mmCIF file of C-alpha atoms in Angstrom:
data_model
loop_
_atom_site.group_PDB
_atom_site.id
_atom_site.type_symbol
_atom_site.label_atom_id
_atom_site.label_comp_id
_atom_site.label_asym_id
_atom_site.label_seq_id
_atom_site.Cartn_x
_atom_site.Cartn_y
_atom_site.Cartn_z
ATOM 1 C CA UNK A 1181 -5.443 64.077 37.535
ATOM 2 C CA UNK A 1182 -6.702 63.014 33.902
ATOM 3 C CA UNK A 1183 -3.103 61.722 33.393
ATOM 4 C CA UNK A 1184 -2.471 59.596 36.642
ATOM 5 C CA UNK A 1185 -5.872 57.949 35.941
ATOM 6 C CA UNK A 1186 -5.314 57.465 32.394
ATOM 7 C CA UNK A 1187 -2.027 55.859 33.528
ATOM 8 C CA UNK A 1188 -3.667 53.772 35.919
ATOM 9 C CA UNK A 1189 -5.981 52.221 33.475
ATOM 10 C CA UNK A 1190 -3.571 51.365 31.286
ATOM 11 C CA UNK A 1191 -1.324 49.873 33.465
ATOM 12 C CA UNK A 1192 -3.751 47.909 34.580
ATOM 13 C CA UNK A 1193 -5.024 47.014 31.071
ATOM 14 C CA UNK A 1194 -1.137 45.881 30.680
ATOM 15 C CA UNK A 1195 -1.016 43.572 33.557
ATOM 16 C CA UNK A 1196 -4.378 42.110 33.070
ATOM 17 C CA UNK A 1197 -3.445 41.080 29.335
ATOM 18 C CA UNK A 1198 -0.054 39.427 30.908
ATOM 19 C CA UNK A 1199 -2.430 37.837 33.767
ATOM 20 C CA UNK A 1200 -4.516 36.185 30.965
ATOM 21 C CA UNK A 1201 -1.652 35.191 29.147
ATOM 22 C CA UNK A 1202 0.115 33.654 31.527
ATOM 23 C CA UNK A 1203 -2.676 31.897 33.009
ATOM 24 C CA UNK A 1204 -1.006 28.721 32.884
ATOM 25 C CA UNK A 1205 0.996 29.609 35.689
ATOM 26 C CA UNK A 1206 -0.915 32.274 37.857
ATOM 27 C CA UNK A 1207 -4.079 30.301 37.633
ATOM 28 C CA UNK A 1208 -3.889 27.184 36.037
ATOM 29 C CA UNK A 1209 -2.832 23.763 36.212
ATOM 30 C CA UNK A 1210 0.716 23.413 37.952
ATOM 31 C CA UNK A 1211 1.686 20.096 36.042
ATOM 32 C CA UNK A 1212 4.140 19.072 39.325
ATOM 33 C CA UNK A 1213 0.562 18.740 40.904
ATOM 34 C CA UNK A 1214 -2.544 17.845 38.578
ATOM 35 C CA UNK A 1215 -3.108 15.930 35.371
ATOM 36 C CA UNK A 1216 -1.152 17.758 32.010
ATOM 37 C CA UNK A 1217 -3.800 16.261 30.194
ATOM 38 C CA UNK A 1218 -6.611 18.640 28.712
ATOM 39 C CA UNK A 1219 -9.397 16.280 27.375
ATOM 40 C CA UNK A 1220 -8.231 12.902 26.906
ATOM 41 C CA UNK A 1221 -8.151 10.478 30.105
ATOM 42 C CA UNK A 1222 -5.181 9.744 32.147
ATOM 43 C CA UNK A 1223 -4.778 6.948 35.169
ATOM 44 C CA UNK A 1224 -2.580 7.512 38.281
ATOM 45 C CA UNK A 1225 -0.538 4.267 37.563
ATOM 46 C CA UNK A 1226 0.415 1.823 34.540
ATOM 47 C CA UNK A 1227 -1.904 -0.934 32.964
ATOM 48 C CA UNK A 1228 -5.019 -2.172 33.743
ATOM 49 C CA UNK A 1229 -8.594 -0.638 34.079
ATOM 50 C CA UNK A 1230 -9.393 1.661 35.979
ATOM 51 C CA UNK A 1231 -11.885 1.448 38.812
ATOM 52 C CA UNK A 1232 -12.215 4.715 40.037
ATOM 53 C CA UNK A 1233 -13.357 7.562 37.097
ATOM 54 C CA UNK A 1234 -12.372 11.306 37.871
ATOM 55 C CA UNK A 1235 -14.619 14.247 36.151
ATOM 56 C CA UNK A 1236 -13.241 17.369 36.430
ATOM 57 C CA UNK A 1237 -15.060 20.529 35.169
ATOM 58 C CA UNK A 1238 -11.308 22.058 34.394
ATOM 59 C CA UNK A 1239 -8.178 21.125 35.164
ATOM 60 C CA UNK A 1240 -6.919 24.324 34.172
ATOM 61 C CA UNK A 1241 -8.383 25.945 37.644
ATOM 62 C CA UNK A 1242 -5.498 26.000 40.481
ATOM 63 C CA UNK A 1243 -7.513 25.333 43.291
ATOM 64 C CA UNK A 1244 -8.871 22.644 41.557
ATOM 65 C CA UNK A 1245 -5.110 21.019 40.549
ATOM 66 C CA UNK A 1246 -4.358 20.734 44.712
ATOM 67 C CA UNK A 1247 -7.805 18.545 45.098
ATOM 68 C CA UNK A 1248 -6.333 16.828 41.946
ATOM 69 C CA UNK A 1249 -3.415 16.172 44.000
ATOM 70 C CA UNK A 1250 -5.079 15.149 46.889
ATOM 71 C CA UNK A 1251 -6.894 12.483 45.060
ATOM 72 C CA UNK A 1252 -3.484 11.101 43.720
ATOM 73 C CA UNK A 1253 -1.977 10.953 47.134
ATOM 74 C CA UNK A 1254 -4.655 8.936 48.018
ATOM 75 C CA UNK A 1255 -4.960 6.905 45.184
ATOM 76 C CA UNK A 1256 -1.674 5.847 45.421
ATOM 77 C CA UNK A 1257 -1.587 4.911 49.206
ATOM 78 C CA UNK A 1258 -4.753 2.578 48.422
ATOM 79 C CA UNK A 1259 -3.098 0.991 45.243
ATOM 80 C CA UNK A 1260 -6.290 2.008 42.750
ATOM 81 C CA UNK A 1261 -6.313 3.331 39.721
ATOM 82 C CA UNK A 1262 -7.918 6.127 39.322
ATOM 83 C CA UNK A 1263 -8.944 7.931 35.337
ATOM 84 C CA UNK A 1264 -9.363 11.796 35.372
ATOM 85 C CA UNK A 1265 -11.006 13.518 32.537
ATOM 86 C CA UNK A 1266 -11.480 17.161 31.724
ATOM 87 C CA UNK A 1267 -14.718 18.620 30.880
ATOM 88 C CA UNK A 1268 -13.169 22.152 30.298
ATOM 89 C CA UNK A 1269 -16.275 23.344 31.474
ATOM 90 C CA UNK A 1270 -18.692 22.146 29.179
ATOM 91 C CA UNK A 1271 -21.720 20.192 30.616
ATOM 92 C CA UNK A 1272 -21.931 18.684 27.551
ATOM 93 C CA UNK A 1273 -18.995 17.264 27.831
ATOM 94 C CA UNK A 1274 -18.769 16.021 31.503
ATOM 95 C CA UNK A 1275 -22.346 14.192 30.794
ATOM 96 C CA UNK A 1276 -20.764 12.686 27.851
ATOM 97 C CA UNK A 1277 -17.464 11.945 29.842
ATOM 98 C CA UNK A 1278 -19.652 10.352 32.914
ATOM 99 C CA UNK A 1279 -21.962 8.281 30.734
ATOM 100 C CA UNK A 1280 -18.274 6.967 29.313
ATOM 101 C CA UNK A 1281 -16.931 5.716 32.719
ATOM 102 C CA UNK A 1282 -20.248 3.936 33.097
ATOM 103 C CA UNK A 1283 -19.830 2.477 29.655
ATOM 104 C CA UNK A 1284 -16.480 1.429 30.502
ATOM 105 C CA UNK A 1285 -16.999 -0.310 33.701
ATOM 106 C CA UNK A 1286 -15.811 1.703 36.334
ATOM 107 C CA UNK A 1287 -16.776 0.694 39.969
ATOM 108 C CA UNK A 1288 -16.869 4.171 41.369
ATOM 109 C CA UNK A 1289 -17.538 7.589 40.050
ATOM 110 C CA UNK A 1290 -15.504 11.219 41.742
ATOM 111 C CA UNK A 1291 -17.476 14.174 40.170
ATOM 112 C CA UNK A 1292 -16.186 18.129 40.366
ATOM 113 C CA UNK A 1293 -19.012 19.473 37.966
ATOM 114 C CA UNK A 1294 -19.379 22.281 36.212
ATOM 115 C CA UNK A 1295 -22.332 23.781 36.928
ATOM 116 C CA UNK A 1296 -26.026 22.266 38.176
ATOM 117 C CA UNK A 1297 -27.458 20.875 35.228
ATOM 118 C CA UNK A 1298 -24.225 18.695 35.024
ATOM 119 C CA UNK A 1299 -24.477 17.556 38.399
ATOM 120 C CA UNK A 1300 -28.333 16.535 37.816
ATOM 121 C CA UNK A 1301 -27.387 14.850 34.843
ATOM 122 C CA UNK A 1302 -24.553 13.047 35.829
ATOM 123 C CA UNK A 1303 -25.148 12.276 39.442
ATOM 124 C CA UNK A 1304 -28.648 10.924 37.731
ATOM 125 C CA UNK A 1305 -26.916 9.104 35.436
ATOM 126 C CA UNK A 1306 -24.732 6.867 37.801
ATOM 127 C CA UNK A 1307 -27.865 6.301 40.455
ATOM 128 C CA UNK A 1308 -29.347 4.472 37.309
ATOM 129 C CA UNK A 1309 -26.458 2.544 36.718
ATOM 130 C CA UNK A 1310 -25.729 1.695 40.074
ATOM 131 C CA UNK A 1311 -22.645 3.247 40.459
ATOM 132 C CA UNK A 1312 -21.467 4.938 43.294
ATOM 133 C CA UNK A 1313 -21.026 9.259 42.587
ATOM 134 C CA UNK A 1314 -19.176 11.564 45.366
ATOM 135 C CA UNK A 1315 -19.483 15.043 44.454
ATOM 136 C CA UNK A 1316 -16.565 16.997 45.644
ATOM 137 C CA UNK A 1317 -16.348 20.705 46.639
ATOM 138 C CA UNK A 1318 -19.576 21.975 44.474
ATOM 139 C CA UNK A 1319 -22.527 21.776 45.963
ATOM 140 C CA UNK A 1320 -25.815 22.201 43.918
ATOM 141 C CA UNK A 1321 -29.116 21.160 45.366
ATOM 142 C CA UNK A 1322 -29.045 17.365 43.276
ATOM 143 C CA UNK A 1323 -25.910 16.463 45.159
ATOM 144 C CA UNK A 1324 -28.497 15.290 48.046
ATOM 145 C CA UNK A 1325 -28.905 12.348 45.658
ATOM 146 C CA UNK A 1326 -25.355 11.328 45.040
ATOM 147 C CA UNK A 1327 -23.707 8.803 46.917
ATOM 148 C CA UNK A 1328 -21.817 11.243 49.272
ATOM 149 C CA UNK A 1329 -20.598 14.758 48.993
ATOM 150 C CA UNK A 1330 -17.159 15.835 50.415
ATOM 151 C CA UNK A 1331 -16.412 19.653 51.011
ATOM 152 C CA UNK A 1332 -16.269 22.215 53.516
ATOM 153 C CA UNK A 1333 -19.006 24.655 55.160
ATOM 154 C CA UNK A 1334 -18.833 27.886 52.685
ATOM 155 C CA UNK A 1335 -20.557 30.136 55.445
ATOM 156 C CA UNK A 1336 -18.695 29.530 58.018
ATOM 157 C CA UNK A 1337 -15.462 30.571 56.118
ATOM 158 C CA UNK A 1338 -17.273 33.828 55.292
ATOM 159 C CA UNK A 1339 -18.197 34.130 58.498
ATOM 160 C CA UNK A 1340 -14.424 33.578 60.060
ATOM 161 C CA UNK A 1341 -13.262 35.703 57.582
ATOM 162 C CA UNK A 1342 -15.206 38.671 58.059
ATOM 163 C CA UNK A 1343 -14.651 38.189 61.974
ATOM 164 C CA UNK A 1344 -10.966 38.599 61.030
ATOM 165 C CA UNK A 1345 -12.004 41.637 58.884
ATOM 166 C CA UNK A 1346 -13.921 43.405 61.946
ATOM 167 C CA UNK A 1347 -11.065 42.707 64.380
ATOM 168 C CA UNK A 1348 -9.025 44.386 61.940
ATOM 169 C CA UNK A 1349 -10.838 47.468 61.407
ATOM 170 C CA UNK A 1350 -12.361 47.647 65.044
ATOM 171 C CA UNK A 1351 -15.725 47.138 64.186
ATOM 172 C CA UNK A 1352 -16.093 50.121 61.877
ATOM 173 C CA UNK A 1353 -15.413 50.976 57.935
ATOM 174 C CA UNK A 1354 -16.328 50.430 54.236
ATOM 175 C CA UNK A 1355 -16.454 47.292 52.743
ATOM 176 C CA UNK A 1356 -16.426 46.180 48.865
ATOM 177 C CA UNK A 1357 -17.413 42.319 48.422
ATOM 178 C CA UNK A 1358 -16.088 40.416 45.492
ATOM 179 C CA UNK A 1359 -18.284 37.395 44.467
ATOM 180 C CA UNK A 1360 -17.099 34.347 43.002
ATOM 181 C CA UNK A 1361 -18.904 33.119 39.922
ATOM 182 C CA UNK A 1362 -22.634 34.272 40.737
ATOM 183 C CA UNK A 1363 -24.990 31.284 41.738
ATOM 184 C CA UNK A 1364 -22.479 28.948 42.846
ATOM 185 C CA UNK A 1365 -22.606 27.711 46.680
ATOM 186 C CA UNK A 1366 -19.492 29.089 47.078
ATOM 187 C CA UNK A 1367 -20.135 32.424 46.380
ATOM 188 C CA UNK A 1368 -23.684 32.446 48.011
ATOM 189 C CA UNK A 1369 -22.591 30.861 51.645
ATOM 190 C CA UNK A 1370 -19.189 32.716 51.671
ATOM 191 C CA UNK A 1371 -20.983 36.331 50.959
ATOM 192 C CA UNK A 1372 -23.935 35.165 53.455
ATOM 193 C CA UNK A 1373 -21.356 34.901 55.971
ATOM 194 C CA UNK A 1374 -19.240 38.006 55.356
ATOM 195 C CA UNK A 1375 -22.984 39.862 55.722
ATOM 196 C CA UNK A 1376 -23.873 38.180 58.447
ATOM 197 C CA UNK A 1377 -21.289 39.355 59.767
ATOM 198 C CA UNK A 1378 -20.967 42.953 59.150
ATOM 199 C CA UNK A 1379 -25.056 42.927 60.295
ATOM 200 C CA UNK A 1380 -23.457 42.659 63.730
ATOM 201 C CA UNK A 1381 -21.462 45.914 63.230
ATOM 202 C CA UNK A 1382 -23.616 49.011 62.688
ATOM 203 C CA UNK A 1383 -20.876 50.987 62.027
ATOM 204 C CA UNK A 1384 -19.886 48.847 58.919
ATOM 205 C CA UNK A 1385 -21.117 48.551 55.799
ATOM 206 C CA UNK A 1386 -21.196 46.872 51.934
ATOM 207 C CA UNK A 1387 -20.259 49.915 49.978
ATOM 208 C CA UNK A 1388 -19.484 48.190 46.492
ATOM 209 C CA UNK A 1389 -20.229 44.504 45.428
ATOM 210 C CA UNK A 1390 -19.845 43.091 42.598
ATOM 211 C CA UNK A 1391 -18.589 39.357 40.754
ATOM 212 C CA UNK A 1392 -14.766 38.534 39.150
ATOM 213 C CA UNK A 1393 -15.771 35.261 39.142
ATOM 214 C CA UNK A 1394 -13.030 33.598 41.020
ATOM 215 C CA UNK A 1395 -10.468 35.340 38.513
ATOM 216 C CA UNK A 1396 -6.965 36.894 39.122
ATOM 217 C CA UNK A 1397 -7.362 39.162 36.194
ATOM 218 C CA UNK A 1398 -11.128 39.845 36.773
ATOM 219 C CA UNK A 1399 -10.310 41.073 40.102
ATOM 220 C CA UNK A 1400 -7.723 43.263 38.894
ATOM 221 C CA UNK A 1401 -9.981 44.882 36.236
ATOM 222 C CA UNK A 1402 -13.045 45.017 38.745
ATOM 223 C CA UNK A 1403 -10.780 47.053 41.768
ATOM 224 C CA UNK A 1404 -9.559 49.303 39.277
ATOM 225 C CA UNK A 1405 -13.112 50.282 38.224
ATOM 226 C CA UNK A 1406 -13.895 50.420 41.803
ATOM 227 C CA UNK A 1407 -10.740 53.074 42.490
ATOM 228 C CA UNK A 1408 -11.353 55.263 40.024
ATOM 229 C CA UNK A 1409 -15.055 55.732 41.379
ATOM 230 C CA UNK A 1410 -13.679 57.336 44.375
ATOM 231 C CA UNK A 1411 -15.580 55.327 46.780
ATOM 232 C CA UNK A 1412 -13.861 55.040 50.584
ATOM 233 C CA UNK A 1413 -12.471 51.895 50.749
ATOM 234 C CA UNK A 1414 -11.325 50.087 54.013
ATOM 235 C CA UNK A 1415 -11.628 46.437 53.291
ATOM 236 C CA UNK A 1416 -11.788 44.197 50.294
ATOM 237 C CA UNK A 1417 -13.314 40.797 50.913
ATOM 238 C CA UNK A 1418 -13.348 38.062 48.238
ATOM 239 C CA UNK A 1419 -14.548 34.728 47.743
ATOM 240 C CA UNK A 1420 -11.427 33.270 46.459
ATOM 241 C CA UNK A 1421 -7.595 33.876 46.809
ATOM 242 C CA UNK A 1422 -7.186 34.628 43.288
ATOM 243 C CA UNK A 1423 -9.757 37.910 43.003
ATOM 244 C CA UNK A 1424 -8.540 39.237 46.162
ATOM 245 C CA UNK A 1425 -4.789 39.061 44.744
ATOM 246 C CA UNK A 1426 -5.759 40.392 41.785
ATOM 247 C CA UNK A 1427 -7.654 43.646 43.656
ATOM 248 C CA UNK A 1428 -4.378 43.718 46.011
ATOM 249 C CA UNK A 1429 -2.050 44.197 42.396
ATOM 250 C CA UNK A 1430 -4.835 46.931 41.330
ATOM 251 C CA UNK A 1431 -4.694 48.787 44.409
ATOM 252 C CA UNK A 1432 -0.707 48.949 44.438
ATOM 253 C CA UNK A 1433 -0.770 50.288 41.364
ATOM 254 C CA UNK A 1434 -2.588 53.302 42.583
ATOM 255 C CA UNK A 1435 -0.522 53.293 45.917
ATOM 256 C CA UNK A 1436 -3.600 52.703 47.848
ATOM 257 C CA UNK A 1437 -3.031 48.717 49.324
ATOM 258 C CA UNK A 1438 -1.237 50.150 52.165
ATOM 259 C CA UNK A 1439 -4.598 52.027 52.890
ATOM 260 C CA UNK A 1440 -6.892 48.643 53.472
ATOM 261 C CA UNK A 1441 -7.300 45.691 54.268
ATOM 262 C CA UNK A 1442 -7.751 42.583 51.948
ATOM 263 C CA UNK A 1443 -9.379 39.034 52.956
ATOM 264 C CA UNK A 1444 -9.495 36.449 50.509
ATOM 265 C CA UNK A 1445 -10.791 32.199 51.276
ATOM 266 C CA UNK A 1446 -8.667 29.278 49.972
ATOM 267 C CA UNK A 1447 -5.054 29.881 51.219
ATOM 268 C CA UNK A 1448 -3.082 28.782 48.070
ATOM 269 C CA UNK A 1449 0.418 29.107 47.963
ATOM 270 C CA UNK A 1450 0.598 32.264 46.350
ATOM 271 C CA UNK A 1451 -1.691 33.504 48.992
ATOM 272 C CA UNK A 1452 -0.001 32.382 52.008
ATOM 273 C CA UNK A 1453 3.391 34.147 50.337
ATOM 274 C CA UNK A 1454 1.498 37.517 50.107
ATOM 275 C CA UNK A 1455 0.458 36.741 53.671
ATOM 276 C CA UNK A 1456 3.674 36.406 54.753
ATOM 277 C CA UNK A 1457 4.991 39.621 53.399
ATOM 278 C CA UNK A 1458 2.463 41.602 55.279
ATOM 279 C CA UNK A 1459 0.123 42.324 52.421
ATOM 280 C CA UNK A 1460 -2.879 39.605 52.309
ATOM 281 C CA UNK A 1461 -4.088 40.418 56.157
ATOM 282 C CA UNK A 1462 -6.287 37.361 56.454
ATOM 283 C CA UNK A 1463 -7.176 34.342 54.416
ATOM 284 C CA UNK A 1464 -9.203 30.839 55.196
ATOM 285 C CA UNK A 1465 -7.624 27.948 54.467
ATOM 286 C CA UNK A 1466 -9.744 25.009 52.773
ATOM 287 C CA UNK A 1467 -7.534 22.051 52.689
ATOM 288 C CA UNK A 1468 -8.123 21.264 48.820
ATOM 289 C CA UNK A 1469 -5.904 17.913 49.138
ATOM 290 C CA UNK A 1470 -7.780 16.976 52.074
ATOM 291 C CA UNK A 1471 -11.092 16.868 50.383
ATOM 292 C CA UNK A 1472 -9.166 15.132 47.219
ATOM 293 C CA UNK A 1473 -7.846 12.390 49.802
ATOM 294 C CA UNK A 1474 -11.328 12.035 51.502
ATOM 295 C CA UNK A 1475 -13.402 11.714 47.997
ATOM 296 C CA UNK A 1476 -11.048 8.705 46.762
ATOM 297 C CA UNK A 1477 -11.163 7.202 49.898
ATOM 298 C CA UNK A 1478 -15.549 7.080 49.692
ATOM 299 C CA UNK A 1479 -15.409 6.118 46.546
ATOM 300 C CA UNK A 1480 -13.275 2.843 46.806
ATOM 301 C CA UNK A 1481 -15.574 2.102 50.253
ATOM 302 C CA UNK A 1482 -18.413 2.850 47.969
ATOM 303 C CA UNK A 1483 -17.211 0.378 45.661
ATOM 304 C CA UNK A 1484 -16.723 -2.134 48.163
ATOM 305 C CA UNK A 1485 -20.235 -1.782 49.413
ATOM 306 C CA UNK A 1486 -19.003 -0.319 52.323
ATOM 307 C CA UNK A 1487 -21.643 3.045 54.263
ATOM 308 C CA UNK A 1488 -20.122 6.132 53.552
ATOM 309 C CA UNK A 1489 -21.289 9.292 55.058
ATOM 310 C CA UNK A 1490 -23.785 11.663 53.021
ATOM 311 C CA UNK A 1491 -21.702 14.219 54.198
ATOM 312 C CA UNK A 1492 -18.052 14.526 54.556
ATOM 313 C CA UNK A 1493 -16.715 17.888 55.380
ATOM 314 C CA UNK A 1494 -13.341 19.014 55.814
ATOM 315 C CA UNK A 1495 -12.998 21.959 58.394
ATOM 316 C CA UNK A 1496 -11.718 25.177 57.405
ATOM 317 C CA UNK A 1497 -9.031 27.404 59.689
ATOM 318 C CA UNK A 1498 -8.137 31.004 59.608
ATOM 319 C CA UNK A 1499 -4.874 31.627 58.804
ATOM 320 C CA UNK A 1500 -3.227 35.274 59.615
ATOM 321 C CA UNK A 1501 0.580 36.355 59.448
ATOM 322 C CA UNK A 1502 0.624 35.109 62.938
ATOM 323 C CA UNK A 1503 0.756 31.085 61.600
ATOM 324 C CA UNK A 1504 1.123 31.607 58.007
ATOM 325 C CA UNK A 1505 3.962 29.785 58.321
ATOM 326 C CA UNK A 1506 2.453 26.414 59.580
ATOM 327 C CA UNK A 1507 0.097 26.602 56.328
ATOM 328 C CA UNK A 1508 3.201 27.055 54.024
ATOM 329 C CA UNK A 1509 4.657 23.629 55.291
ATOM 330 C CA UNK A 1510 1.403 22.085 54.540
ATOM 331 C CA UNK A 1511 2.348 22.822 50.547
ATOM 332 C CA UNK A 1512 6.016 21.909 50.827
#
């Protein structure tokens, strides 16, 4: 028994080193898709100045590169140019990199920011200046004063998600919870949902909970702590694609993902693929190009003077193995 644990630990060890190191590929920027830029500013077409100004809190995050695309899409269709910075996630950085685009004239500001005090400060920043800010797909209490905020309703995709979950496991079984970076709205609405949920069931319960913060490699480590406590398992539910795939590779190597069921919110690519072959049971799809699309298109009506909503939100759908294969043509 020592030695099949000790194995397991150190396989898992293994693959969470090659996870990290090849985090330009399993979790980062896919450079067919978002800016290959790190720091220094880039524009979605040739010449001139650019009138709308892009702050992104990292570039590096794949969920983040499809809103990246989204934006580009749309850019492109409405013939503006568009900078995008990377604040790598330093607030310190994304102030600076906001109070830049106001320096340099831009007519409209897109924020993604990195944590609350940089969405005070910058969202602050451009009301004093007069410039139009749309916060996109963070939500922090200050983005009530920003021009417009374009996202999608975190609790209800816990909610739909652990609905899936229940249908799944007949109302009845064990449930470990893996948060998202702790504090963020995501990973308060999305785990308010999944409880709200499993409140309805009295013959389910949280059993383990705990944070990878939206991390592949994270969520690896964390499932293989929570194996080798012996705790009955019967669902993993996660706040992001990435964790749950990294507690599905965890639980494989212990020959236990045949033995539960794993949720996960987002429906990337690689998600919908492990979907498809049977082993992701559920995921929610929030369309990340969709919100990219919608924040251009507020801020050039911002710019124009033109009412934009103080809310824009983009609707999120449950996707099973049953129409996985509508949400992979969405990506191709």
């Amino acid at each position: 028994m020592r030695l099949r644990r000790f194995s397991l630990s150190a396989l898992c060890c293994f693959f969470v080193f090659w996870l990290a190191a090849c985090s330009s590929t399993s979790s980062g920027t896919d450079s067919a898709t978002a800016p290959a830029s790190s720091t220094a500013a880039s524009t979605s077409s040739s010449g001139g100045k650019a009138e709308v100004g892009v702050a992104i809190f990292d570039m590096s995050d794949k969920f983040v590169s499809y809103i990246t695309q989204g934006m580009k899409v749309s850019a492109t269709k409405q013939n503006v140019q568009v900078s995008y910075v990377d604040a790598q996630n330093d607030t310190a950085t994304q102030v600076k990199q906001i109070q830049q685009f106001i320096s340099d004239g831009v007519k409209s500001i897109v924020l993604i920011p990195t944590d609350e005090s940089s969405a005070d400060q910058s969202i602050a920043l451009a009301n004093k200046a007069n410039v139009p800010i749309i916060v996109v797909n963070r939500y922090y209490k200050s983005v009530d004063n920003a021009t417009s905020y374009v996202g999608s309703d975190s609790t209800t995709a816990g909610t739909m998600q652990m609905e899936a979950v229940a249908k799944l496991l007949n109302g009845k079984g064990n449930i470990a919870i893996m948060n998202g970076e702790m504090g963020t709205e995501a990973q308060i609405n999305r785990t308010k949902g999944n409880k709200d949920i499993i409140a309805k069931y009295p013959n389910m319960k949280v059993v383990l909970e705990d944070t990878a913060n939206y991390d592949r490699a994270q969520g690896m480590a964390l499932m293989a702590k929570w194996l080798s406590s012996g705790t009955t398992i019967n669902a993993v539910v996660a706040n992001n694609d990435e964790m749950i795939i990294g507690a599905m590779l965890a639980a494989q190597l212990d020959n236990k993902d045949k033995d539960m069921i794993f949720a996960g919110v987002d429906a990337t690519m690689d998600a919908l693929e492990f979907v498809k072959a049977g082993r992701l049971q559920v995921t929610v799809f929030q369309n990340a190009p969709e919100q990219g699309s919608q924040a251009i298109q507020a801020a050039v009506a911002a710019a124009d003077g033109q009412t934009v909503q103080k809310q824009i939100m983009v609707p999120y759908e449950l996707v099973t193995k049953d129409n996985v294969e509508a949400y992979i043509a969405k990506w191709q």
